[in-house]
């Protein structure tokens, strides 16, 4: 139900200020976030049912490449758009594009979860029972109340004795030239993968953050 899906995306954007945010510069050059009271989520529909099925992968790749090339004008909100591509009577692609300045990897599934919950409710003519969304403004205000001097003292103590970046032992060839570099892939089992996901969830981390932490400990 494309119309209901469009309404669901709009409901979620109405809930979260960051999805209605533009980024501008004052005459002084200072960058600021401008949260609009209301924006319309760009929602495009494309019907590909007349395109032969074996052409769909090529057409989808071309669509995604063109969508990436469009980019975003951060001075205009929202820095996101949704495209619904109909490939068959029961076959659809949903493409959600957004600038990384809006969301991180942890936030993406939270937004999608709200969209799907809103869609299910609206489809049944019910109001989505989504929990109250605390405005990001509260976090910004909390940051403004922090003691910068105390934070500086903390990090000076933590980094005491550090005088230079950590050197990486990259081998060099003859004549001081950098040795050859390459890629190495390591596959882990489904059991190890699930264990890592469980560990990440327990500590409210993304898998990416977990890997970065392991790399930091190695260094």
Coordinates of C-alpha atoms in Angstrom, one line a residue:
X1 CA 0.0 0.0 0.0
X2 CA 2.2 2.8 -1.3
X3 CA -0.1 5.6 0.1
X4 CA 0.0 4.2 3.6
X5 CA 3.8 3.6 3.4
X6 CA 4.2 7.3 2.4
X7 CA 2.1 8.3 5.4
X8 CA 4.2 6.1 7.7
X9 CA 7.5 7.7 6.6
X10 CA 5.9 11.1 7.1
X11 CA 4.7 10.2 10.6
X12 CA 8.3 9.2 11.6
X13 CA 9.8 12.3 10.1
X14 CA 7.3 14.4 12.1
X15 CA 8.4 12.7 15.3
X16 CA 12.2 13.3 14.9
X17 CA 13.7 16.7 14.5
X18 CA 16.9 15.4 12.9
X19 CA 14.8 14.1 9.9
X20 CA 13.6 17.7 9.4
X21 CA 17.0 19.4 9.8
X22 CA 18.9 21.6 7.3
X23 CA 22.4 22.8 7.7
X24 CA 23.2 26.4 7.0
X25 CA 25.9 29.0 7.7
X26 CA 25.5 32.3 9.4
X27 CA 27.1 35.4 7.9
X28 CA 30.0 34.9 10.3
X29 CA 30.6 31.5 8.7
X30 CA 29.4 29.5 11.7
X31 CA 27.6 26.3 10.7
X32 CA 24.2 25.8 12.4
X33 CA 21.5 23.2 12.3
X34 CA 18.0 24.5 11.5
X35 CA 15.1 22.2 12.5
X36 CA 12.0 22.9 10.5
X37 CA 8.6 22.5 12.0
X38 CA 7.4 20.5 9.1
X39 CA 8.9 19.0 5.9
X40 CA 7.4 16.7 3.3
X41 CA 9.4 13.5 2.9
X42 CA 10.3 13.0 -0.8
X43 CA 8.6 9.8 -1.8
X44 CA 8.9 8.6 -5.4
X45 CA 7.1 5.6 -7.0
X46 CA 8.4 3.8 -10.1
X47 CA 6.5 1.0 -11.9
X48 CA 8.9 -1.5 -13.6
X49 CA 6.4 -4.2 -14.4
X50 CA 6.7 -3.5 -18.1
X51 CA 10.5 -4.1 -18.0
X52 CA 11.5 -7.7 -18.6
X53 CA 12.4 -9.5 -15.4
X54 CA 16.0 -10.4 -16.5
X55 CA 16.6 -6.7 -17.0
X56 CA 15.6 -5.7 -13.4
X57 CA 19.1 -6.2 -11.8
X58 CA 20.7 -3.9 -14.4
X59 CA 18.0 -1.3 -14.1
X60 CA 18.2 -1.4 -10.3
X61 CA 22.0 -1.0 -10.3
X62 CA 21.6 2.0 -12.7
X63 CA 18.9 3.5 -10.4
X64 CA 21.1 3.1 -7.3
X65 CA 24.1 4.7 -9.1
X66 CA 22.0 7.6 -10.3
X67 CA 20.5 8.0 -6.8
X68 CA 24.0 8.2 -5.2
X69 CA 25.1 10.7 -7.8
X70 CA 22.2 13.0 -6.9
X71 CA 23.6 13.6 -3.4
X72 CA 21.9 16.1 -1.1
X73 CA 21.7 19.8 -0.6
X74 CA 22.3 20.1 3.1
X75 CA 20.9 23.6 3.1
X76 CA 17.4 22.1 2.3
X77 CA 15.6 19.7 4.5
X78 CA 15.2 16.8 4.6
X79 CA 18.5 15.2 3.6
X80 CA 16.8 12.0 2.8
X81 CA 14.4 10.5 0.3
X82 CA 12.4 7.3 -0.2
X83 CA 11.8 5.5 -3.5
X84 CA 9.4 2.6 -3.9
X85 CA 10.1 0.5 -7.0
X86 CA 7.5 -2.0 -8.2
X87 CA 9.2 -4.9 -10.0
X88 CA 6.1 -7.2 -10.1
X89 CA 2.7 -7.7 -8.7
X90 CA 4.2 -9.0 -5.4
X91 CA 7.8 -7.8 -5.8
X92 CA 9.0 -4.4 -4.6
X93 CA 12.2 -2.6 -3.8
X94 CA 12.3 0.1 -1.1
X95 CA 15.2 2.5 -1.4
X96 CA 15.9 4.8 1.5
X97 CA 18.7 7.3 0.9
X98 CA 19.9 9.7 3.6
X99 CA 23.0 11.7 4.4
X100 CA 25.2 10.2 7.1
X101 CA 25.1 13.5 9.0
X102 CA 21.5 12.6 10.0
X103 CA 21.9 9.1 11.3
X104 CA 24.5 6.5 12.3
X105 CA 24.4 2.7 11.9
X106 CA 22.8 2.3 15.3
X107 CA 19.9 4.6 14.5
X108 CA 19.0 3.2 11.0
X109 CA 17.2 0.1 12.3
X110 CA 15.4 2.2 15.0
X111 CA 13.9 4.5 12.3
X112 CA 13.0 1.5 10.1
X113 CA 11.3 -0.2 13.0
X114 CA 9.2 2.9 13.6
X115 CA 8.3 3.1 9.9
X116 CA 7.2 -0.5 9.8
X117 CA 5.2 -0.2 13.1
X118 CA 3.5 3.0 11.8
X119 CA 2.7 1.3 8.5
X120 CA 1.1 -1.7 10.2
X121 CA -1.1 0.5 12.4
X122 CA -2.1 2.9 9.7
X123 CA -3.0 0.1 7.3
X124 CA -5.4 -1.2 10.0
X125 CA -6.8 2.3 10.5
X126 CA -5.2 2.6 13.9
X127 CA -3.0 5.4 15.3
X128 CA 0.6 4.2 15.7
X129 CA 1.3 3.6 19.4
X130 CA 4.9 4.7 19.2
X131 CA 6.7 5.8 22.4
X132 CA 7.4 9.4 23.1
X133 CA 10.5 10.6 21.2
X134 CA 12.7 12.8 23.3
X135 CA 14.0 15.7 21.2
X136 CA 17.7 15.8 20.3
X137 CA 17.7 19.3 21.6
X138 CA 17.8 17.9 25.1
X139 CA 21.1 16.2 24.4
X140 CA 22.5 19.4 22.9
X141 CA 21.4 21.3 26.1
X142 CA 23.0 18.5 28.3
X143 CA 26.3 18.9 26.4
X144 CA 26.2 22.7 27.0
X145 CA 26.0 22.1 30.7
X146 CA 29.1 19.9 30.9
X147 CA 32.2 21.2 32.6
X148 CA 34.8 21.6 29.8
X149 CA 37.6 22.2 32.3
X150 CA 36.9 18.9 34.1
X151 CA 36.7 17.0 30.8
X152 CA 40.1 18.5 29.7
X153 CA 41.7 17.5 33.0
X154 CA 40.3 14.0 32.7
X155 CA 41.8 13.5 29.2
X156 CA 45.1 15.1 30.2
X157 CA 45.4 12.6 33.0
X158 CA 44.5 9.7 30.7
X159 CA 46.9 10.7 28.0
X160 CA 49.7 11.7 30.4
X161 CA 53.1 10.6 29.1
X162 CA 51.9 10.3 25.5
X163 CA 54.2 12.4 23.3
X164 CA 53.6 11.0 19.8
X165 CA 51.1 8.9 17.8
X166 CA 51.3 5.1 18.0
X167 CA 53.7 4.0 15.3
X168 CA 52.5 1.2 12.9
X169 CA 55.2 -1.4 12.1
X170 CA 54.8 -1.3 8.4
X171 CA 57.6 -3.2 6.7
X172 CA 59.6 -1.2 4.1
X173 CA 61.5 -2.6 1.1
X174 CA 64.9 -1.8 -0.1
X175 CA 65.9 1.8 -0.2
X176 CA 63.3 2.8 2.4
X177 CA 60.4 2.2 0.0
X178 CA 57.1 1.0 1.5
X179 CA 56.6 -2.7 1.1
X180 CA 53.7 -4.2 -1.0
X181 CA 50.3 -3.9 0.5
X182 CA 47.4 -6.2 0.0
X183 CA 44.0 -7.4 1.2
X184 CA 43.3 -10.4 3.4
X185 CA 39.9 -11.8 4.1
X186 CA 39.0 -13.9 7.1
X187 CA 35.7 -15.8 7.2
X188 CA 34.1 -16.7 10.6
X189 CA 31.4 -19.3 11.3
X190 CA 27.8 -18.5 11.8
X191 CA 28.2 -19.4 15.5
X192 CA 31.1 -16.9 16.0
X193 CA 29.1 -14.3 14.1
X194 CA 26.1 -14.7 16.3
X195 CA 28.2 -14.7 19.4
X196 CA 29.7 -11.3 18.3
X197 CA 26.3 -9.9 17.6
X198 CA 25.1 -11.1 21.1
X199 CA 28.1 -9.4 22.7
X200 CA 27.5 -6.2 20.8
X201 CA 23.8 -6.1 21.7
X202 CA 24.6 -6.8 25.4
X203 CA 26.9 -3.7 25.5
X204 CA 24.6 -1.6 23.2
X205 CA 27.3 -1.4 20.5
X206 CA 27.3 -1.9 16.7
X207 CA 29.5 -4.6 15.2
X208 CA 31.6 -1.9 13.6
X209 CA 32.3 -0.3 17.0
X210 CA 33.2 -3.7 18.4
X211 CA 35.8 -4.3 15.6
X212 CA 37.2 -0.8 16.1
X213 CA 37.6 -1.5 19.8
X214 CA 39.4 -4.7 19.1
X215 CA 41.7 -2.9 16.7
X216 CA 42.3 -0.2 19.3
X217 CA 43.3 -2.8 21.9
X218 CA 45.6 -4.4 19.4
X219 CA 47.4 -1.1 18.7

